[in-house]
Coordinates of C-alpha atoms in Angstrom, one line a residue:
X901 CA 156.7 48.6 13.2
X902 CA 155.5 50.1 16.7
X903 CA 152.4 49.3 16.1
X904 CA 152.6 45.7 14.8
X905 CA 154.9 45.6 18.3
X906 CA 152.3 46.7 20.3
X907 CA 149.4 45.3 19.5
X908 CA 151.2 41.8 18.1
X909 CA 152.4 41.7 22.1
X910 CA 149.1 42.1 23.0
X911 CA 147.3 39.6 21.0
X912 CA 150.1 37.2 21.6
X913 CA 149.6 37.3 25.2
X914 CA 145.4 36.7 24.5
X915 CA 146.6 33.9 21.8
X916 CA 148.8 31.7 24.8
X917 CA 146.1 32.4 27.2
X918 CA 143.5 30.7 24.5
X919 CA 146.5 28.2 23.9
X920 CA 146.8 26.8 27.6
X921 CA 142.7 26.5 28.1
X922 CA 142.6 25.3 24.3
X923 CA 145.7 22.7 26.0
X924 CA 143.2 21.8 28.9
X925 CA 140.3 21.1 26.7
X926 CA 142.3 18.6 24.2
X927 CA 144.6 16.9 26.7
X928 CA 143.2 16.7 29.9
X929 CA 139.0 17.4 28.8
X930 CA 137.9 15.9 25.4
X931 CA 140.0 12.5 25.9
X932 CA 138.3 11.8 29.1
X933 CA 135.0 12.9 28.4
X934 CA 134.1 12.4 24.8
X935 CA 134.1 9.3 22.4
X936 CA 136.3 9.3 19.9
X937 CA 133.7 9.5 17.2
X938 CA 132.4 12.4 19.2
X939 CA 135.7 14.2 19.0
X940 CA 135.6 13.7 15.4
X941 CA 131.9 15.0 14.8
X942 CA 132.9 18.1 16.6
X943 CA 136.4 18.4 14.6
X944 CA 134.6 18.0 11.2
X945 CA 131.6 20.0 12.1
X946 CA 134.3 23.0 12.6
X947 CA 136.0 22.1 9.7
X948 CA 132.7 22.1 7.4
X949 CA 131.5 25.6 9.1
X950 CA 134.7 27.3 8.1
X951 CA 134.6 25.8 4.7
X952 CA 131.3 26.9 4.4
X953 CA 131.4 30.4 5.6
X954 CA 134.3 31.0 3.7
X955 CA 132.1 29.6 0.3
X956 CA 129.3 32.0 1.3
X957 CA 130.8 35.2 2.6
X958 CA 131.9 35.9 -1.3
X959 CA 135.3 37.1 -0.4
X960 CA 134.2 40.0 2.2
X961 CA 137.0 39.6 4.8
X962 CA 139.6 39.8 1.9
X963 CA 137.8 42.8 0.6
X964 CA 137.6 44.9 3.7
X965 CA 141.6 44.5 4.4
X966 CA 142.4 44.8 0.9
X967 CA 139.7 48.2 0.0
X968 CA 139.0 50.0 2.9
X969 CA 142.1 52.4 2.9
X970 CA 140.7 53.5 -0.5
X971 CA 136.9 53.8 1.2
X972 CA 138.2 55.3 4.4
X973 CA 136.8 59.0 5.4
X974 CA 136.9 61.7 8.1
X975 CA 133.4 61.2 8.7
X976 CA 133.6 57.8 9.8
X977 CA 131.2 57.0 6.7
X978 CA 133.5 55.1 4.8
X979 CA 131.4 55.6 1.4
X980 CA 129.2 53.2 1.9
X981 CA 131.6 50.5 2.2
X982 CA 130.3 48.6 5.5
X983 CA 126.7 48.1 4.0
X984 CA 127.9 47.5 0.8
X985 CA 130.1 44.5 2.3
X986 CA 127.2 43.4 4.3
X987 CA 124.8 42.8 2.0
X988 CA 127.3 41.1 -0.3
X989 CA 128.4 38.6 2.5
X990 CA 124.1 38.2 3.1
X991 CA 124.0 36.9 -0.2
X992 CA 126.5 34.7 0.0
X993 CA 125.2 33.2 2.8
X994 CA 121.6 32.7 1.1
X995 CA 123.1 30.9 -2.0
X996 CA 125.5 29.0 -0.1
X997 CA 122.7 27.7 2.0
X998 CA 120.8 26.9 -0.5
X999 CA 123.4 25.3 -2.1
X1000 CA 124.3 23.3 1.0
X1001 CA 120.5 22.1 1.1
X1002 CA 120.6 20.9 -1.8
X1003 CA 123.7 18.7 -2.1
X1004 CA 123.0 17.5 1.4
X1005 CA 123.1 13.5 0.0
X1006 CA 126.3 14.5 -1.8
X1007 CA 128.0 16.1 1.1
X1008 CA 126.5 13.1 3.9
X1009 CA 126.9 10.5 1.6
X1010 CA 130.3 9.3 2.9
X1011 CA 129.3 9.1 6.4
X1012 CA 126.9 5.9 6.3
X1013 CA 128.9 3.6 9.2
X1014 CA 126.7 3.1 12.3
X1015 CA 129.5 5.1 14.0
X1016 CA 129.5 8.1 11.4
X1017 CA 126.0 8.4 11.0
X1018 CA 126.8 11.1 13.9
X1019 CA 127.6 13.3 11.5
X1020 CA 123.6 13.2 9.2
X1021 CA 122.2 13.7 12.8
X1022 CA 123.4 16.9 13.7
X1023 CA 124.3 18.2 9.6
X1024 CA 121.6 21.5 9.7
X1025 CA 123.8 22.7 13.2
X1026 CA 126.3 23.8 10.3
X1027 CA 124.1 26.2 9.4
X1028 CA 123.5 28.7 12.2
X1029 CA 127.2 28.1 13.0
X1030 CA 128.5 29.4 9.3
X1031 CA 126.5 32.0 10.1
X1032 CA 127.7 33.4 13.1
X1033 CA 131.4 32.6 11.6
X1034 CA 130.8 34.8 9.1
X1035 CA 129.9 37.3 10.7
X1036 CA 132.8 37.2 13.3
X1037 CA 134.4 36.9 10.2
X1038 CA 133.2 40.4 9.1
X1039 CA 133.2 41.9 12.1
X1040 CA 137.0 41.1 12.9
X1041 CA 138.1 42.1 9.6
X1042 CA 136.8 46.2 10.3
X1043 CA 138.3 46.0 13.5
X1044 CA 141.7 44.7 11.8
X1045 CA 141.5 48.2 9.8
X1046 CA 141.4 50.4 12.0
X1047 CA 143.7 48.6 14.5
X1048 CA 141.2 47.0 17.4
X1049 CA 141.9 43.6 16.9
X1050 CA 142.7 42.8 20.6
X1051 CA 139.0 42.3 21.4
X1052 CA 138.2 39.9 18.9
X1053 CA 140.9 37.7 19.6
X1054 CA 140.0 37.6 23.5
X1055 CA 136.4 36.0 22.1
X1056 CA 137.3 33.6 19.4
X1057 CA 140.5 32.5 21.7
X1058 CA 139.6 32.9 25.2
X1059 CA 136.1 33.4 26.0
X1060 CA 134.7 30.6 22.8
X1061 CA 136.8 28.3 24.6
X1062 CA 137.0 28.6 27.8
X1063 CA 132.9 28.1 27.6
X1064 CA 133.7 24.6 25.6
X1065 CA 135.6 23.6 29.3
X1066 CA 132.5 24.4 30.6
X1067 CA 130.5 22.7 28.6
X1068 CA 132.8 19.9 28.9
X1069 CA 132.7 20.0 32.8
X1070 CA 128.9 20.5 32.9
X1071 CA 128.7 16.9 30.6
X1072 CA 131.4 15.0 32.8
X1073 CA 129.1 15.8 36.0
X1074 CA 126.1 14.8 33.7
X1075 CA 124.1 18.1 33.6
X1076 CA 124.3 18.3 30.1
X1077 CA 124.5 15.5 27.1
X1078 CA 126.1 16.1 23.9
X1079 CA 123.5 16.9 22.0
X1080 CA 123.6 20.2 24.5
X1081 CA 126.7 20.3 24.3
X1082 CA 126.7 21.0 20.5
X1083 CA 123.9 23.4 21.1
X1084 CA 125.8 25.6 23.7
X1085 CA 128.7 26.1 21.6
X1086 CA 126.5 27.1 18.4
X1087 CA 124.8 29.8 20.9
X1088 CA 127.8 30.7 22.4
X1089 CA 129.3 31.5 18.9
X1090 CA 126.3 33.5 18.3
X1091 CA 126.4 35.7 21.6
X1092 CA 130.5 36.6 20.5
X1093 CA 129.4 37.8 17.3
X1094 CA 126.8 40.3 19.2
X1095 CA 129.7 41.4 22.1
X1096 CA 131.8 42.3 18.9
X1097 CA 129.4 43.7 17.0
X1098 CA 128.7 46.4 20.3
X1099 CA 132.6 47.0 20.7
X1100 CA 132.7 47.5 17.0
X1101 CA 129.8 50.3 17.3
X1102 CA 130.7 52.4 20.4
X1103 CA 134.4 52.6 19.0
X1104 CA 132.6 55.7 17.1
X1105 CA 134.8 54.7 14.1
X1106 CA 131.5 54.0 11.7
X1107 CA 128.8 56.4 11.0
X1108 CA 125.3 55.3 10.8
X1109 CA 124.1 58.2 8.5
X1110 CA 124.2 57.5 4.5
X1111 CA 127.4 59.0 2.8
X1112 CA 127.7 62.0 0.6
X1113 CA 127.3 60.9 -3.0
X1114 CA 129.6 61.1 -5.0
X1115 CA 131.7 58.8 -7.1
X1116 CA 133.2 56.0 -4.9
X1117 CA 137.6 56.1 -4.8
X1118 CA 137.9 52.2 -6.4
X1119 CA 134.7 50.7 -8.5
X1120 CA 132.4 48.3 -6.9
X1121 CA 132.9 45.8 -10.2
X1122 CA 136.6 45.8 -9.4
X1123 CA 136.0 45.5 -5.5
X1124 CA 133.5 42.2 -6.8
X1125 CA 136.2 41.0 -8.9
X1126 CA 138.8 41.0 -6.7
X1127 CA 136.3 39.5 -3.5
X1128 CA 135.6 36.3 -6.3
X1129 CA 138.9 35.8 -7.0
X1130 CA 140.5 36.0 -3.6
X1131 CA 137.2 33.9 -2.3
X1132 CA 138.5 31.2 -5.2
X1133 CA 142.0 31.2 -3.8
X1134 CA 141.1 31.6 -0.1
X1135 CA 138.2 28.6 -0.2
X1136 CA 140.8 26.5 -2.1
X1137 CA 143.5 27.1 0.7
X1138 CA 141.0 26.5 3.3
X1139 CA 140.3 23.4 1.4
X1140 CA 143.6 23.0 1.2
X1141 CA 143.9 23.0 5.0
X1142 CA 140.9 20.8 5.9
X1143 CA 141.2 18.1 3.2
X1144 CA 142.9 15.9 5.5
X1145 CA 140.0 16.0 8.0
X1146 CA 137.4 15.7 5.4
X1147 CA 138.7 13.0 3.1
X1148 CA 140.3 11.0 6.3
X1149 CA 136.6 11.5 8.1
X1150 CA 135.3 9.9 4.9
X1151 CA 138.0 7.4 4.1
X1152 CA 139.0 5.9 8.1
X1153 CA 135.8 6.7 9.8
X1154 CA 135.0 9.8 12.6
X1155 CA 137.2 7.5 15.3
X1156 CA 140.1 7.8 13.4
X1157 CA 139.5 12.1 12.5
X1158 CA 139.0 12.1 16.5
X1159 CA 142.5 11.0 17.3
X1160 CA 144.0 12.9 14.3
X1161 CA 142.0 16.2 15.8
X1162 CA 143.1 16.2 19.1
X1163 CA 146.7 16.1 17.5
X1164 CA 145.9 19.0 15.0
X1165 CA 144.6 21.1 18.0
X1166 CA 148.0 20.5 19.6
X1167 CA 150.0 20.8 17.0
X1168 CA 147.8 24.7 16.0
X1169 CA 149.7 25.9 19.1
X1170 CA 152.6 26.5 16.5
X1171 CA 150.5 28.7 14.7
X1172 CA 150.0 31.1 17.8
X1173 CA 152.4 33.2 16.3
X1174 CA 151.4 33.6 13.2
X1175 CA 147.8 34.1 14.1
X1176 CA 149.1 37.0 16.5
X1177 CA 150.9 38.6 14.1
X1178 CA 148.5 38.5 11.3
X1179 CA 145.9 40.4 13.3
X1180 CA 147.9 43.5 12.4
X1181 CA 150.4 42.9 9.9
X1182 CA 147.8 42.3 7.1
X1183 CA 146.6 45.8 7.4
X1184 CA 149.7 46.7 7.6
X1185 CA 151.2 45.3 4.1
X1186 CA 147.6 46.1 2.7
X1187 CA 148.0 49.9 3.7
X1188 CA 151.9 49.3 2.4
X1189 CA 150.9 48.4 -1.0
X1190 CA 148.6 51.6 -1.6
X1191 CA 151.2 53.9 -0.5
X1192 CA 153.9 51.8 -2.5
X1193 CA 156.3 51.5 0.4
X1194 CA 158.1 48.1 -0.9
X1195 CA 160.7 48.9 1.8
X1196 CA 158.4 48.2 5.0
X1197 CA 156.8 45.3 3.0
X1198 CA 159.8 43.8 2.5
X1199 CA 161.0 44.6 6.8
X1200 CA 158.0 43.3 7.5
X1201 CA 158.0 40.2 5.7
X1202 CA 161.5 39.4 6.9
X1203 CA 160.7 40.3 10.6
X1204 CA 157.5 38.2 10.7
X1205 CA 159.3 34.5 9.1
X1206 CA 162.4 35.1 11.7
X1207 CA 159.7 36.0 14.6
X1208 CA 157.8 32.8 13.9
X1209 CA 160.1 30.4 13.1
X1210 CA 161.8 31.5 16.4
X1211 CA 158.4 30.8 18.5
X1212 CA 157.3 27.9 16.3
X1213 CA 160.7 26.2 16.7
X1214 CA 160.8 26.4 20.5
X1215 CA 156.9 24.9 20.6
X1216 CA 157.8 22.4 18.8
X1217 CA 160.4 21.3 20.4
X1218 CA 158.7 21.5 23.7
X1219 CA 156.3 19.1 22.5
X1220 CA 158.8 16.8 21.6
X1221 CA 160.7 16.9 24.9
X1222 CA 157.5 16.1 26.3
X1223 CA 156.1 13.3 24.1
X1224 CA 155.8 10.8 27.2
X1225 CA 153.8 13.1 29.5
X1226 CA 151.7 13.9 26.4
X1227 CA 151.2 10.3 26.0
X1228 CA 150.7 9.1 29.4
X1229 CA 148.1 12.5 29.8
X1230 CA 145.9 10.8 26.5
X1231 CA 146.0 7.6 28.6
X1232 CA 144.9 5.9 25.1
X1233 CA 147.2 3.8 23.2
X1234 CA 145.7 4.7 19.8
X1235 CA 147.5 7.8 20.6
X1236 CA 150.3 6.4 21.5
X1237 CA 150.6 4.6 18.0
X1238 CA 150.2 7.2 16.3
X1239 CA 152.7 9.7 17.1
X1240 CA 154.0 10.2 13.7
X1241 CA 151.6 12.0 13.1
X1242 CA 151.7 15.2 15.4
X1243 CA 155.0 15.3 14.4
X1244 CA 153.8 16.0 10.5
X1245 CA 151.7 18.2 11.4
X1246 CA 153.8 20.1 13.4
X1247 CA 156.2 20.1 10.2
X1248 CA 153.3 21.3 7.8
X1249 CA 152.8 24.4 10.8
X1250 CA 156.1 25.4 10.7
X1251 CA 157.0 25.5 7.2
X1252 CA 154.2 27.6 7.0
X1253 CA 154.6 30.3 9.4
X1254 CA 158.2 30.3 8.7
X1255 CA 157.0 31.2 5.0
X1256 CA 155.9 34.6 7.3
X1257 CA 153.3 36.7 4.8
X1258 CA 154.6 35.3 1.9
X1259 CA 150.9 34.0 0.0
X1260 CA 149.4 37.3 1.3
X1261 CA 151.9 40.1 0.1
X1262 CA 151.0 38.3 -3.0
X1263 CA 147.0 38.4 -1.9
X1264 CA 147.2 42.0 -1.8
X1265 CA 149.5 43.2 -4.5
X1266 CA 148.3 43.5 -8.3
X1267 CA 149.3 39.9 -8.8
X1268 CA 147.1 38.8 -6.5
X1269 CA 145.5 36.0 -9.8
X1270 CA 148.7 34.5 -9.3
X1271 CA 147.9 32.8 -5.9
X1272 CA 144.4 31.6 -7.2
X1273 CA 146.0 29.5 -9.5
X1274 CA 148.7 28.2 -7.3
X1275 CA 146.3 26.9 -4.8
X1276 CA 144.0 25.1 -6.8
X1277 CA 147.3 23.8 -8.7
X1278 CA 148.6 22.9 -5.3
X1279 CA 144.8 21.6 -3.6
X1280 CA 144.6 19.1 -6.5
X1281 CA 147.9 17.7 -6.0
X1282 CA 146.8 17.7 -2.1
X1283 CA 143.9 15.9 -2.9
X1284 CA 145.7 13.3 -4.8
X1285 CA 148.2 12.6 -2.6
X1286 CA 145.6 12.5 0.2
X1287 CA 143.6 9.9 -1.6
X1288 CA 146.7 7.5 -2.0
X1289 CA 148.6 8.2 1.0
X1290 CA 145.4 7.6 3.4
X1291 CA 144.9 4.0 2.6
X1292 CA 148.2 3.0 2.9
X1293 CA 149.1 5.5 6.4
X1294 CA 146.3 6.4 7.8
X1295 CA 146.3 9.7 9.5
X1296 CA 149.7 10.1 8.8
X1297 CA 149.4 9.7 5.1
X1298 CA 146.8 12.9 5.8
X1299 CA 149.6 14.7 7.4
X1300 CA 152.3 13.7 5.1
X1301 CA 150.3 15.1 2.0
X1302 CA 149.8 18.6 3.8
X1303 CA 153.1 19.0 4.9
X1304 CA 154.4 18.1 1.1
X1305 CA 151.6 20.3 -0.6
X1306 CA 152.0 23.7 2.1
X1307 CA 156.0 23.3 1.4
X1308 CA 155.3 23.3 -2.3
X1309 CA 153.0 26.5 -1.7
X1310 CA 155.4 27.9 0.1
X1311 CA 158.7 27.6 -2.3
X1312 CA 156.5 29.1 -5.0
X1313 CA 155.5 31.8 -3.6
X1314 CA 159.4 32.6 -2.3
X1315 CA 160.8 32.2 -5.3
X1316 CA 158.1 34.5 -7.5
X1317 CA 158.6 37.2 -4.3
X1318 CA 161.9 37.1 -4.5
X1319 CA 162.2 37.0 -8.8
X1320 CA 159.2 39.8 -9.0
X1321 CA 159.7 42.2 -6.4
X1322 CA 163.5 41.3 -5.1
X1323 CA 162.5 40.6 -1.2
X1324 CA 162.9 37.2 0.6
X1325 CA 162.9 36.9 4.0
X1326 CA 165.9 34.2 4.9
X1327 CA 168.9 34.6 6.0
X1328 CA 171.8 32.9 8.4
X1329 CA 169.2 33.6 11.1
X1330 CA 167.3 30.7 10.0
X1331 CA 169.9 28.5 10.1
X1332 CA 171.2 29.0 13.4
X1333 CA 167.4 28.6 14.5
X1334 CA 167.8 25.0 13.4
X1335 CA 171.0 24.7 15.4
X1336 CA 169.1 26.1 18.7
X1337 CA 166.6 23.9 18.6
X1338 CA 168.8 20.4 18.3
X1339 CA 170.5 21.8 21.1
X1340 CA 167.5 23.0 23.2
X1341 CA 165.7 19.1 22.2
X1342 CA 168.7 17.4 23.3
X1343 CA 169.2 19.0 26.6
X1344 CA 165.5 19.0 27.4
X1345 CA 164.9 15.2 26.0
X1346 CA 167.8 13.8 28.1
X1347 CA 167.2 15.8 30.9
X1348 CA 166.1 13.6 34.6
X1349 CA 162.5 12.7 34.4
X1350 CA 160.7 14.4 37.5
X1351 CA 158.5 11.7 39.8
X1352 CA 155.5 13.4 39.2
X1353 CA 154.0 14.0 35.6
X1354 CA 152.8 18.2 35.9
X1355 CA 156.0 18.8 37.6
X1356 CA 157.7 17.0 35.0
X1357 CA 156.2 19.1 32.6
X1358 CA 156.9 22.2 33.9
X1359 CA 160.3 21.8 34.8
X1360 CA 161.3 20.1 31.8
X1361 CA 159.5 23.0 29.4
X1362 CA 161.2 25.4 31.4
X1363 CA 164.5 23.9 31.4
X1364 CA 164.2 23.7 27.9
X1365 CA 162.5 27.2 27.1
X1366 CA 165.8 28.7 28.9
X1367 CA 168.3 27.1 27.0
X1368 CA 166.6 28.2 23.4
X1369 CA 165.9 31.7 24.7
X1370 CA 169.0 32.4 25.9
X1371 CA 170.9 31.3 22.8
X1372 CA 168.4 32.8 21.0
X1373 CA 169.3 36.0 22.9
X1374 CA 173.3 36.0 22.5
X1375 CA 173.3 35.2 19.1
X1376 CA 171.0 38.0 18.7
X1377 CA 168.6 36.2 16.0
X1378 CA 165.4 38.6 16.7
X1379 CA 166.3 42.2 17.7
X1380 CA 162.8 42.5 18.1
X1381 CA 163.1 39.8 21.0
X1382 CA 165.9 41.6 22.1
X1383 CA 164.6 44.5 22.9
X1384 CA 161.4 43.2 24.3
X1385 CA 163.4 40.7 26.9
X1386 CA 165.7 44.2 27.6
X1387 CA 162.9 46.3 28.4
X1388 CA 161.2 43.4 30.7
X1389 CA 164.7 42.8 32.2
X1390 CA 164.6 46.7 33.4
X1391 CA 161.1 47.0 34.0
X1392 CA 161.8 43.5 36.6
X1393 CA 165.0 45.4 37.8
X1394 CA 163.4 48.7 38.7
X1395 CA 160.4 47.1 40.7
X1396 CA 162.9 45.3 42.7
X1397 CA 165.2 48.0 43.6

């Protein structure tokens, strides 16, 4: 686990600093400077690119993590195995385009309103931007394998955003209109993926010159086989994911998606976690499953649900101590109206992470069909749900059907982890996680409201944060937070003296 510990630190520390400009843009920026339909466009025009690199990059990312301990050489040649994945990902792309071309009417037709018709305007700006997301996409995943994963996070979480702000800035002093505005953050995605791809190259961990031949260590029919079937299972549970956005876009109108997108972008904050630890634990479990350790799968399955249920607990109840200030910040009463619905999405977030590597253990083990089926199994029943819930809810109906369909996904693939391969993750820990967090919301919620909002804020988050961490720390519930707060408490303690 040193590894995962050092470089989890690492990207957690890049993650929070993407967190609080990602915090300025939604709260303080996009409220104040964008129409609500605006907001939506840009949430759904995300939402669609991710969809639709995922469609076209024919499985690559899950290949690369999954194969490339097998393709791995001294040489830094790896067999082949980068242009072989490149090429495959290019021709994704060129189909899916096609494809998306082609069922344009299809795709557009449910944004006709005067208001939605947003959307048909700027529809071909999701092609250069699933473009440049898949190739992030591929880029990222070869510097997950061989463990530099710190730089691409820092792009897609710092430097992605914190040129939205100024994008954002540049429109509220009128230098820029949206339409720019749109265009600077396709470019901007483009300029990341060429800053990674030169990290990537004078890392001196891939070898320009063709490989020796010779017969390659896993088949390239299996390598397909496995890329369509995990691309089956991984579009379906991006789907999955996005099917509230898309079908409440469609259903309510881009107004409504904008309000429930600025609460999804604070409620992701919960994720944080989750996203820092998967930049190295995948590797680690896929590396895990060729050597056939089951005893670090199983330590690191259990140490990544307690580590993220710990961190997703105490964000979420910092955002319900401070509902008001987030309230009064959004200055818009839609917002206030609809509070239910952060709160549901917040749920679906945390039963997730706290689920820790549960869907991808079972991604990258020999059973790996099993998950294909249980999320299109589990998208349908999403979908349906979605469909009835919407009209009747609104956005929270959207939330409501996530958070039922990702606790579904969730108990499934426990229970077949835990009947197959004898490793679960829970124990009393969890519980008394629950317990720590009713105490921290109480003495946070009732604690005396500050004059001023920002100070508020911070001294109520505080206030709060201490309470859970130090209960966290006497009851011992992480040793890895343990001895991370130890070694800052001596590190503090030696500067000082």
């Amino acid at each position: 686990m040193g590894i995962v510990k050092k470089q989890v630190y690492k990207n957690a520390i890049v993650s929070y600093t993407g967190q609080v400009i990602g915090f300025v843009n939604t709260i303080l920026l996009y409220p104040r400077f964008l129409k609500t339909e605006q907001i939506g466009l840009f949430t759904l025009l995300i939402t669609l690119s991710v969809l639709y690199s995922l469609l076209a990059s024919m499985g690559v990312p899950s290949i690369i993590v999954r194969y490339f301990p097998f393709f791995r050489t001294e040489d830094k040649r790896h067999n082949n195995f980068l242009r072989f994945t490149g090429w495959l990902a290019l021709i994704g792309f060129v189909t899916a385009t096609v494809l998306f071309l082609g069922f344009k009417p299809v795709i557009t037709g449910s944004y006709s309103g005067p208001k939605d018709r947003l959307f048909i305007q700027y529809y071909y700006y999701l092609i250069p931007l699933s473009l440049f997301t898949i190739f992030f996409n591929f880029l990222e995943a070869f510097g997950k394998v061989i463990y530099r994963s710190i730089y691409s996070a820092v792009l897609k979480e710092v430097v992605l955003r914190l040129t939205t702000s100024i994008s954002i800035g540049a429109m509220a002093f009128g230098f820029i209109d949206f339409y720019q505005f749109i265009l600077i953050y396709v470019t901007v995605n483009g300029l990341i993926c060429i800053s990674l791809l030169i990290s990537l190259a004078l890392t001196g961990e891939f070898s320009r010159k063709k490989p020796h031949t010779g017969n390659a260590p896993v088949s390239r029919n299996e390598v397909m086989k496995y890329g369509l079937i995990t691309l089956l299972s991984s579009s379906v549970y991006v789907m999955l994911q996005n099917a509230d956005k898309y079908m409440l876009g469609a259903m309510a109108g881009l107004s409504i998606l904008g309000v429930y997108g600025i609460y999804s972008n604070v409620a992701a904050v919960i994720n944080v976690p989750a996203q820092a630890l998967s930049r190295t634990t995948y590797q680690i479990v896929a590396d895990s499953w060729k050597a056939k350790n089951m005893a670090n799968i199983a330590e690191v399955y259990y140490k990544t649900s307690i580590i993220q249920m710990l961190i997703g607990c105490l964000l979420f109840v910092g955002i319900l101590v401070n509902k008001q200030n987030l309230l009064n910040l959004l200055h818009k009463k839609e917002y206030a109206t609809q509070f239910n619905v952060l709160i549901l999405i917040c749920l679906g977030y945390l039963v997730d992470i706290t689920g820790g590597l549960n869907t991808y253990i079972l991604t990258t083990s020999h059973k790996y069909k099993l998950i294909t089926w249980l999320v299109i199994i589990s998208s349908i029943v999403c979908v349906g749900l979605t469909y009835v819930l919407i009209p009747k809810f609104g956005g929270a109906g959207a939330a409501g059907a996530y958070l039922i369909t990702i606790t579904g996904i969730n108990f499934c693939t426990w229970f077949y982890l835990k009947y197959r391969f004898k490793m679960q993750p829970f124990t009393y820990r969890h519980l008394i996680v629950i317990l720590i967090s009713l105490v921290a919301f109480f003495a946070g919620n009732y604690f005396w409201r500050m004059p001023n909002l920002y100070l508020d804020i911070a001294v109520r988050s505080l206030f709060t944060a201490i309470i859970y961490t130090a209960l966290s720390y006497i009851l011992n519930i992480s040793e890895d937070l343990n001895d991370k707060i130890n070694s800052v408490s001596k590190k503090a303690l030696s500067f000082i003296k």
